[in-house]
C-alpha positions as a Markdown table, in Angstrom:
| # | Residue | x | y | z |
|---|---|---|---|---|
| 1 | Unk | 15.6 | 221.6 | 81.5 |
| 2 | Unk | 19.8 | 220.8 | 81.7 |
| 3 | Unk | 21.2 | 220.8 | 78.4 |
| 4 | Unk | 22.1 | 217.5 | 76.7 |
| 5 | Unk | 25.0 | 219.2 | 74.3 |
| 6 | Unk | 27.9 | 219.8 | 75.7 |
| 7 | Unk | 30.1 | 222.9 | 74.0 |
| 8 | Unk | 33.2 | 221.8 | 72.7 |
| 9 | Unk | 35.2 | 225.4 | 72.4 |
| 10 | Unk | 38.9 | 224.0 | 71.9 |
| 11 | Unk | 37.4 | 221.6 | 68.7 |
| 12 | Unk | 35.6 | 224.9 | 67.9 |
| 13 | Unk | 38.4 | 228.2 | 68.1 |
| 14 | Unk | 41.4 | 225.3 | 67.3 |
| 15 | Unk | 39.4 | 225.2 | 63.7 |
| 16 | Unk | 38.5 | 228.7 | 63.7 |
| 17 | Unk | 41.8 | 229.6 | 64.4 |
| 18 | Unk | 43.6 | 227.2 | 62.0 |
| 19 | Unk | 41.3 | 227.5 | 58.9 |
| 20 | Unk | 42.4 | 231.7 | 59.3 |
| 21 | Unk | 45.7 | 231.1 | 59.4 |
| 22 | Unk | 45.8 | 229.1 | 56.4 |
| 23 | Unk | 44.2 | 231.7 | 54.1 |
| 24 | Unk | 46.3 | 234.5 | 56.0 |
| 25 | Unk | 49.2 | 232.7 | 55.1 |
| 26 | Unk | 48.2 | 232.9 | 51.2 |
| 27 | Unk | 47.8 | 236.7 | 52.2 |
| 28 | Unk | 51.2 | 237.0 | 53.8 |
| 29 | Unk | 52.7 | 235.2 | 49.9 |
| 30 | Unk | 50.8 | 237.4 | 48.3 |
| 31 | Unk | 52.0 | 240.8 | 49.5 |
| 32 | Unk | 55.2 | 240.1 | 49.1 |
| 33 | Unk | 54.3 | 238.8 | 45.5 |
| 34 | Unk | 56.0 | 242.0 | 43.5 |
| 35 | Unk | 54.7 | 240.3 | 39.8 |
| 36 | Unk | 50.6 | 240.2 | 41.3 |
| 37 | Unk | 48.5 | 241.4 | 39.2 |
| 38 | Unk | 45.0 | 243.4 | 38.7 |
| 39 | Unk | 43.3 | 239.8 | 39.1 |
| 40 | Unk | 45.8 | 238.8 | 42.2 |
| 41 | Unk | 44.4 | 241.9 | 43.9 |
| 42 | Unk | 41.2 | 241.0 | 43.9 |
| 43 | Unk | 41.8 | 237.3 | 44.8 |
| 44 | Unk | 43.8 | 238.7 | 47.9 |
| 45 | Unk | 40.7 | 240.9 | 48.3 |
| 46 | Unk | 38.2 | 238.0 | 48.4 |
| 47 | Unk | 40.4 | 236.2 | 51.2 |
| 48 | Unk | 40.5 | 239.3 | 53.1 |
| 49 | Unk | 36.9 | 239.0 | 52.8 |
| 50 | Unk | 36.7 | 234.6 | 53.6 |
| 51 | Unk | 38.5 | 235.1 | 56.5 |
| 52 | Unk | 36.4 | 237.0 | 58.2 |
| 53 | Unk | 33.3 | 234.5 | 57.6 |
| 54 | Unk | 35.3 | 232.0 | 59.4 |
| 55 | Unk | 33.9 | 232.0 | 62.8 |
| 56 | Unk | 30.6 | 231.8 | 61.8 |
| 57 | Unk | 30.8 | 228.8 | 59.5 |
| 58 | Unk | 32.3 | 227.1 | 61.5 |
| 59 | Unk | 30.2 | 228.0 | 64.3 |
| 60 | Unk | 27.1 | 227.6 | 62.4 |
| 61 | Unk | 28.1 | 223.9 | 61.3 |
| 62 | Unk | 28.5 | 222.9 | 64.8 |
| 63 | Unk | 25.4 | 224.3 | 65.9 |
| 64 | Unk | 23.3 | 222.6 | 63.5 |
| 65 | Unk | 25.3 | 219.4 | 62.9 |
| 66 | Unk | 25.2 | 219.1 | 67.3 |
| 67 | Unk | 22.1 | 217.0 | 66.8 |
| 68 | Unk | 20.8 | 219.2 | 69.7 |
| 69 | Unk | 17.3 | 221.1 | 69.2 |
| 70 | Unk | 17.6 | 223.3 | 72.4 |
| 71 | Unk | 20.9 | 224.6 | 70.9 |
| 72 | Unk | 20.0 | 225.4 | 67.5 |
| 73 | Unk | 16.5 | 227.1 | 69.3 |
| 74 | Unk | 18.7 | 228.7 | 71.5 |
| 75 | Unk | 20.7 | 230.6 | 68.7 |
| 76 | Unk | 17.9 | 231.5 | 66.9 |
| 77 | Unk | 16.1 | 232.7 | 69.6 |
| 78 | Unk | 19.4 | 235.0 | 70.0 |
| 79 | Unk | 19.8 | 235.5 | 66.7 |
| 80 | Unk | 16.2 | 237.0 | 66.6 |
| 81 | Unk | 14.7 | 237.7 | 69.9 |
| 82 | Unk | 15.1 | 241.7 | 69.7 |
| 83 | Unk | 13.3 | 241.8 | 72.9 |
| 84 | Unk | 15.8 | 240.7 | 74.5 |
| 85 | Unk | 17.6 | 244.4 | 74.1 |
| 86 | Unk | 17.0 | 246.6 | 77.1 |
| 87 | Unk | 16.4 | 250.0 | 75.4 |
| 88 | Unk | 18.3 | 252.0 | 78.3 |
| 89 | Unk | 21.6 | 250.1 | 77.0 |
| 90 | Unk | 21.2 | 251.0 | 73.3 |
| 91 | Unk | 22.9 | 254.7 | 73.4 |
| 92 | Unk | 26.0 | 252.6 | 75.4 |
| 93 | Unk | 25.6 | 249.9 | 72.5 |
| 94 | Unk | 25.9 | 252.7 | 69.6 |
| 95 | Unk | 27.4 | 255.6 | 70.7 |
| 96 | Unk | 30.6 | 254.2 | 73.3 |
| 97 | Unk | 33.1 | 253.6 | 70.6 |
| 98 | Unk | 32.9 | 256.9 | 68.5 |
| 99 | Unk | 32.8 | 259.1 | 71.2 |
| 100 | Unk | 35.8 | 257.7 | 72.8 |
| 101 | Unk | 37.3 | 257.5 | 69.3 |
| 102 | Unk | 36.4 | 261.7 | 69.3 |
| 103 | Unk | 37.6 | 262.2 | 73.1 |
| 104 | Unk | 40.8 | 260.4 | 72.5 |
| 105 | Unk | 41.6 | 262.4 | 69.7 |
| 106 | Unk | 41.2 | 265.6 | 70.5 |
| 107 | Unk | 43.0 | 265.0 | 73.9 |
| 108 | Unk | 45.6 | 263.5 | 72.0 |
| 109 | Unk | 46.2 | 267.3 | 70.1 |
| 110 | Unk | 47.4 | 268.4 | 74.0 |
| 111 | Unk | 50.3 | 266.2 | 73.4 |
| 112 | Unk | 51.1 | 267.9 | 70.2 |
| 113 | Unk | 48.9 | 265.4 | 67.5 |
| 114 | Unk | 46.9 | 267.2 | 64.7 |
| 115 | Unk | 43.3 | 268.0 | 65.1 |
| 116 | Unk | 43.2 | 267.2 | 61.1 |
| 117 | Unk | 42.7 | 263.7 | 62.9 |
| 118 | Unk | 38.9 | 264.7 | 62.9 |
| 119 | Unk | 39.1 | 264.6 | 59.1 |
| 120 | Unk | 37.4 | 262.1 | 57.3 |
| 121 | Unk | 39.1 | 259.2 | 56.0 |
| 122 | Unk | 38.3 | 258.7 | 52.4 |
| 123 | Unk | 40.2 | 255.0 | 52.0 |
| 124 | Unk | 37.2 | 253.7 | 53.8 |
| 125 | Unk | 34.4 | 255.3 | 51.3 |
| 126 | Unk | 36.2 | 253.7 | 48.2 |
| 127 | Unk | 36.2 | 249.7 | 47.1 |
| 128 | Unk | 39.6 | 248.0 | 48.0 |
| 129 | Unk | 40.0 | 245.4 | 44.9 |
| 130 | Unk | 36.2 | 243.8 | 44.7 |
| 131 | Unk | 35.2 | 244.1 | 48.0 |
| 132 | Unk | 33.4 | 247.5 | 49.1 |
| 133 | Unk | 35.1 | 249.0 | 51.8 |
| 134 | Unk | 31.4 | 249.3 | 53.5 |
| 135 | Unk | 31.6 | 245.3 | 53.2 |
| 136 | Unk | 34.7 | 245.8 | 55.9 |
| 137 | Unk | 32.8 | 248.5 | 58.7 |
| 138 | Unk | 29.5 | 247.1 | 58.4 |
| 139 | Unk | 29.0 | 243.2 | 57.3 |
| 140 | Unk | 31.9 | 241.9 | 59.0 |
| 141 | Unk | 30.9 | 242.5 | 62.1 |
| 142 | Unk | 27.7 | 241.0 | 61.7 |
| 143 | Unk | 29.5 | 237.8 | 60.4 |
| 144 | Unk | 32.4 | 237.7 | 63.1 |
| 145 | Unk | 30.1 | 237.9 | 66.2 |
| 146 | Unk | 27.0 | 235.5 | 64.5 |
| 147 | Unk | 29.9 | 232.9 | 65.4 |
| 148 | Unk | 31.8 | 234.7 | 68.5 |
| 149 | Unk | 28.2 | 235.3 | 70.1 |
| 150 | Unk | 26.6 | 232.4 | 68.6 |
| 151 | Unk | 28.8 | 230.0 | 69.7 |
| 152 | Unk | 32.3 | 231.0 | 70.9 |
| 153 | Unk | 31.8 | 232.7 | 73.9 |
| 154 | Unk | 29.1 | 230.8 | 74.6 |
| 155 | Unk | 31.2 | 227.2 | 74.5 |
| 156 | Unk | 34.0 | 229.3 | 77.0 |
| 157 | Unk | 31.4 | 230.3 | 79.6 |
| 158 | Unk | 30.2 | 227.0 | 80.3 |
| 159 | Unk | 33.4 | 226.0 | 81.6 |
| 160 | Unk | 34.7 | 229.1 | 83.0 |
| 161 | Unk | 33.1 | 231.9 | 84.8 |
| 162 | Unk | 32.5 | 235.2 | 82.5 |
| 163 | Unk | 35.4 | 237.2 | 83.2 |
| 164 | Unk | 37.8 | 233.9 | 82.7 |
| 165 | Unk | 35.6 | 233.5 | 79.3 |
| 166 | Unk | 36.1 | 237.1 | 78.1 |
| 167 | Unk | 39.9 | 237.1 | 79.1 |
| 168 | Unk | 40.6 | 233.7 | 77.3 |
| 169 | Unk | 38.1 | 234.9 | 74.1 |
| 170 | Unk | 40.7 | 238.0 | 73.8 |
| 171 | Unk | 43.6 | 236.5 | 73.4 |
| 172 | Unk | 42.2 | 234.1 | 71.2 |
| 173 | Unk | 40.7 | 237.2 | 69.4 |
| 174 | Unk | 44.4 | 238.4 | 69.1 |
| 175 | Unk | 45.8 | 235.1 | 68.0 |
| 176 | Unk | 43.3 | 235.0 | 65.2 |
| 177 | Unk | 44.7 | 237.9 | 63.2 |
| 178 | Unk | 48.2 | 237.3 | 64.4 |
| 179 | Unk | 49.5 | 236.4 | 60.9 |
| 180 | Unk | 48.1 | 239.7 | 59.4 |
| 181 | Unk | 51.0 | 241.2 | 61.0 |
| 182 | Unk | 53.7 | 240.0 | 58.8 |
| 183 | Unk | 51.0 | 240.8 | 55.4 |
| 184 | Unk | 53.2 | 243.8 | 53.7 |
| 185 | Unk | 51.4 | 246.9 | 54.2 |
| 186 | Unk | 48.5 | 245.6 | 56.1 |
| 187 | Unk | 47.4 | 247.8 | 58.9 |
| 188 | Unk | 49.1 | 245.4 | 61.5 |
| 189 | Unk | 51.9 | 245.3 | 59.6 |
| 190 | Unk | 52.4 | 248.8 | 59.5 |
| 191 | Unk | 51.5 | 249.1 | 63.4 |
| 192 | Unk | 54.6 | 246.5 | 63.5 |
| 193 | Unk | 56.8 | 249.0 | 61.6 |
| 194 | Unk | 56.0 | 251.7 | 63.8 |
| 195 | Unk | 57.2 | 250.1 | 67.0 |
| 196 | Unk | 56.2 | 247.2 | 69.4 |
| 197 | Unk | 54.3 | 250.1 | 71.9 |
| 198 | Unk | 51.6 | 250.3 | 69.2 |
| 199 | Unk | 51.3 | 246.3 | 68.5 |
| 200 | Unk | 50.9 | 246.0 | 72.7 |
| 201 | Unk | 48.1 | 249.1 | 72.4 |
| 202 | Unk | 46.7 | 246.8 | 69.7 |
| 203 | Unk | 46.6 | 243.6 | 71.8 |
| 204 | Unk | 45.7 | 245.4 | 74.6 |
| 205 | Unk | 42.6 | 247.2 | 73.0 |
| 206 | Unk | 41.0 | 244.0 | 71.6 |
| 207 | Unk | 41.1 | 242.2 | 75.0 |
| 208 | Unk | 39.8 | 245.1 | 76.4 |
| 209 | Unk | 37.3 | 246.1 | 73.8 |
| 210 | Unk | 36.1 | 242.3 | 73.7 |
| 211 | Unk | 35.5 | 242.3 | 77.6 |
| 212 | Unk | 32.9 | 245.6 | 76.7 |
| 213 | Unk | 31.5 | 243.4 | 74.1 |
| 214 | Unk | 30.9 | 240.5 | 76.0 |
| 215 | Unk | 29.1 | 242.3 | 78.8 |
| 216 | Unk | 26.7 | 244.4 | 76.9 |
| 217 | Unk | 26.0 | 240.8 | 75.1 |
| 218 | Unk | 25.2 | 239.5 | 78.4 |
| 219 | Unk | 23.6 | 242.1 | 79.8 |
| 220 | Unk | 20.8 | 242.0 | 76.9 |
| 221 | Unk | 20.4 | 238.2 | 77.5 |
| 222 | Unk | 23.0 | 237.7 | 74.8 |
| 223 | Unk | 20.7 | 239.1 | 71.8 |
| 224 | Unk | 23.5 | 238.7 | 69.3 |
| 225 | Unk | 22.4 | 242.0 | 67.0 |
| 226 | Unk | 24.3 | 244.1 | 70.3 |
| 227 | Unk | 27.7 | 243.3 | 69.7 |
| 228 | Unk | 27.2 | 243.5 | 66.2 |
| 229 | Unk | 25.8 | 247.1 | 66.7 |
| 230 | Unk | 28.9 | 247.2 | 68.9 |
| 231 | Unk | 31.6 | 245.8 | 67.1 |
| 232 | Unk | 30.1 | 248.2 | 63.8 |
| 233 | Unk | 30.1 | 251.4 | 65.9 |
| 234 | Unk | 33.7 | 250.5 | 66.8 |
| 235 | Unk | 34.8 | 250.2 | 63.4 |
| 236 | Unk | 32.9 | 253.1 | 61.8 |
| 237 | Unk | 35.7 | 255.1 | 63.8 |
| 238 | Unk | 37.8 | 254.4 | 60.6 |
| 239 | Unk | 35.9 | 257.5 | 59.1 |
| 240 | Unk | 38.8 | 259.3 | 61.3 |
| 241 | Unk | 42.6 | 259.7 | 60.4 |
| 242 | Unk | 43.3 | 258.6 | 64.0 |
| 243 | Unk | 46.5 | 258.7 | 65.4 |
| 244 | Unk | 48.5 | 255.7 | 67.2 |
| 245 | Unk | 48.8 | 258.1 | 69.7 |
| 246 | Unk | 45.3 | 258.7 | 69.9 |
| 247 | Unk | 44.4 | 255.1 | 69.5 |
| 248 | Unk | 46.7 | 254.4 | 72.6 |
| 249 | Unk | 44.8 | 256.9 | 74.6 |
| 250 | Unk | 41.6 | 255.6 | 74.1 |
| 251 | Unk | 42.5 | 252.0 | 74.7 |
| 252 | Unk | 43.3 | 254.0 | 78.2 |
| 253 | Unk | 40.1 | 254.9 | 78.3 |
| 254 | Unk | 38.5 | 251.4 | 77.6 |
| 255 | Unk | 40.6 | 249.6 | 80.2 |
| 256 | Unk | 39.2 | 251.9 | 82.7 |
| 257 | Unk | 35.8 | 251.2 | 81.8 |
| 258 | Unk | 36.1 | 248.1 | 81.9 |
| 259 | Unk | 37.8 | 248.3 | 85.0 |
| 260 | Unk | 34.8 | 249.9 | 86.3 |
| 261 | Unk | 32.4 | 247.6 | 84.7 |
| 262 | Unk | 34.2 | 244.2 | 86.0 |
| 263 | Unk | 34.3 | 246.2 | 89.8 |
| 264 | Unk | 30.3 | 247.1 | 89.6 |
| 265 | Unk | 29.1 | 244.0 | 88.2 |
| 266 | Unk | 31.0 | 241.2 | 89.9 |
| 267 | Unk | 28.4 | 238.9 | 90.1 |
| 268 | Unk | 28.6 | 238.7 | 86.7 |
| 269 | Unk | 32.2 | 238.3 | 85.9 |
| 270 | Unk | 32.9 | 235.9 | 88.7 |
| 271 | Unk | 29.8 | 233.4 | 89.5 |
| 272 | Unk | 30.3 | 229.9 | 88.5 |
| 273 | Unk | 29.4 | 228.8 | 85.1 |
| 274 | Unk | 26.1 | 227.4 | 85.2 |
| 275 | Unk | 27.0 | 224.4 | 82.2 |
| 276 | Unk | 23.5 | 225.6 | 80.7 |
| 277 | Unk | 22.9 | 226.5 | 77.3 |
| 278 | Unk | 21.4 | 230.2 | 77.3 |
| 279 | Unk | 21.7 | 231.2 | 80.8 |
| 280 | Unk | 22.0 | 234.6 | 81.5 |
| 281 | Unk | 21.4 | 236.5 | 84.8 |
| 282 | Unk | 20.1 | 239.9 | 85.4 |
């Protein structure tokens, strides 16, 4: 049966988008704050934390405030149809992201980087202010994707074909977090004090990463629990003391698997959006 709801993905990535930047602007204040506090560390903490719940509030509001039942069964059906998940994809699903992590470093040593890069990095064992740092590798992902893969990929697809989707999705990825780059000390900031090369890698790896995402998303009939596994796998290669050289190797490495991906599986990338709520093809 056609769908009845139609997606509405500028109303839903302009709010996404907006509602971010305004508590990454308190952020950005608050690092350069020099009179904060013990108790202005943990607010700043906590909206590390809220922004990342973003795109699923909002996403989940305007799935169940749509009025439309095949949407909301749709979602849930994704949310918790593990059957979905085609077994022979789960060691891509897991595994992808750390070993290219693993392969990037150590050819990075080749080009004169440490190999104490394999070391493990101990800030992301500890709490940072309230919030455990295991809040940061393993629940935000869940959160981020139950609204990119609940409903914001979803809302792009049915108006451009998938590869348009995933490109569009990736910059918007990147112009969510764009403000994180002038927070003193944050990672992005830091990438931004080490030179522009390394805020391009950074851009250039999310877009790419984000196209990976997408297709093994699809490819499982869009069970969302994939690019959460995904997305999780990806950041648990913060255990390393990675390199920006390294880091720019393996975004390398990405690009030409996806490359490869978008070349194999055109059918996918390029068909025309069906307009349907939860079609996928094999």
């Amino acid at each position: 049966m056609s769908a009845v709801y139609v997606y509405k993905p500028f109303k839903y990535f302009f709010s996404v988008i907006f509602l971010t930047w305004v508590i990454e602007s308190g952020m950005v204040w608050m690092s350069y704050n020099d009179s904060a506090g013990q108790g202005d560390q943990e607010i700043f903490s906590l909206l590390v934390a809220a922004e990342l719940f973003i795109p699923c509030v909002v996403a989940l509001g305007m799935i169940f405030l749509s009025g439309s039942d095949e949407l909301k069964r749709d979602f849930l059906s994704r949310l918790f149809g593990l059957r979905r998940i085609k077994l022979y994809y789960l060691p891509i699903v897991l595994f992808t992201m750390p070993v290219l992590a693993a392969v990037s470093i150590y050819l990075s040593t080749y080009m004169g980087e440490s190999a104490e890069q394999f070391n493990i990095n101990k800030g992301v064992i500890f709490a940072t202010g309230v919030i455990p740092a295991s809040f940061f590798l393993f629940i935000a992902p869940v959160v981020e994707e139950l609204g990119w893969k609940g409903y914001g990929i979803d809302s792009l697809r049915s108006k451009y074909n998938f590869f348009t989707a995933s490109m569009i999705f990736g910059v918007l990825w990147c112009l969510w977090h764009a403000p994180l780059f002038l927070v003193k000390d944050y990672y992005m900031n830091l990438l931004w004090r080490a030179g522009w090369l390394y805020v391009l890698n950074y851009f250039a790896s999310v877009i790419a990463a984000g196209v990976l995402i997408n297709w093994l998303w699809y490819k499982n009939r869009g069970c969302i629990l994939v690019p959460m596994l995904v997305h999780a796998s990806a950041n648990l290669q913060g255990i390393f003391l990675m390199g920006n050289v390294a880091k720019c190797i393996q975004t390398l490495l990405i690009i030409t698997i996806v490359i490869s991906i978008v070349l194999r599986d055109k059918k996918v990338f390029f068909e025309k959006p069906s307009g349907r709520i939860g079609q996928f093809s094999d």
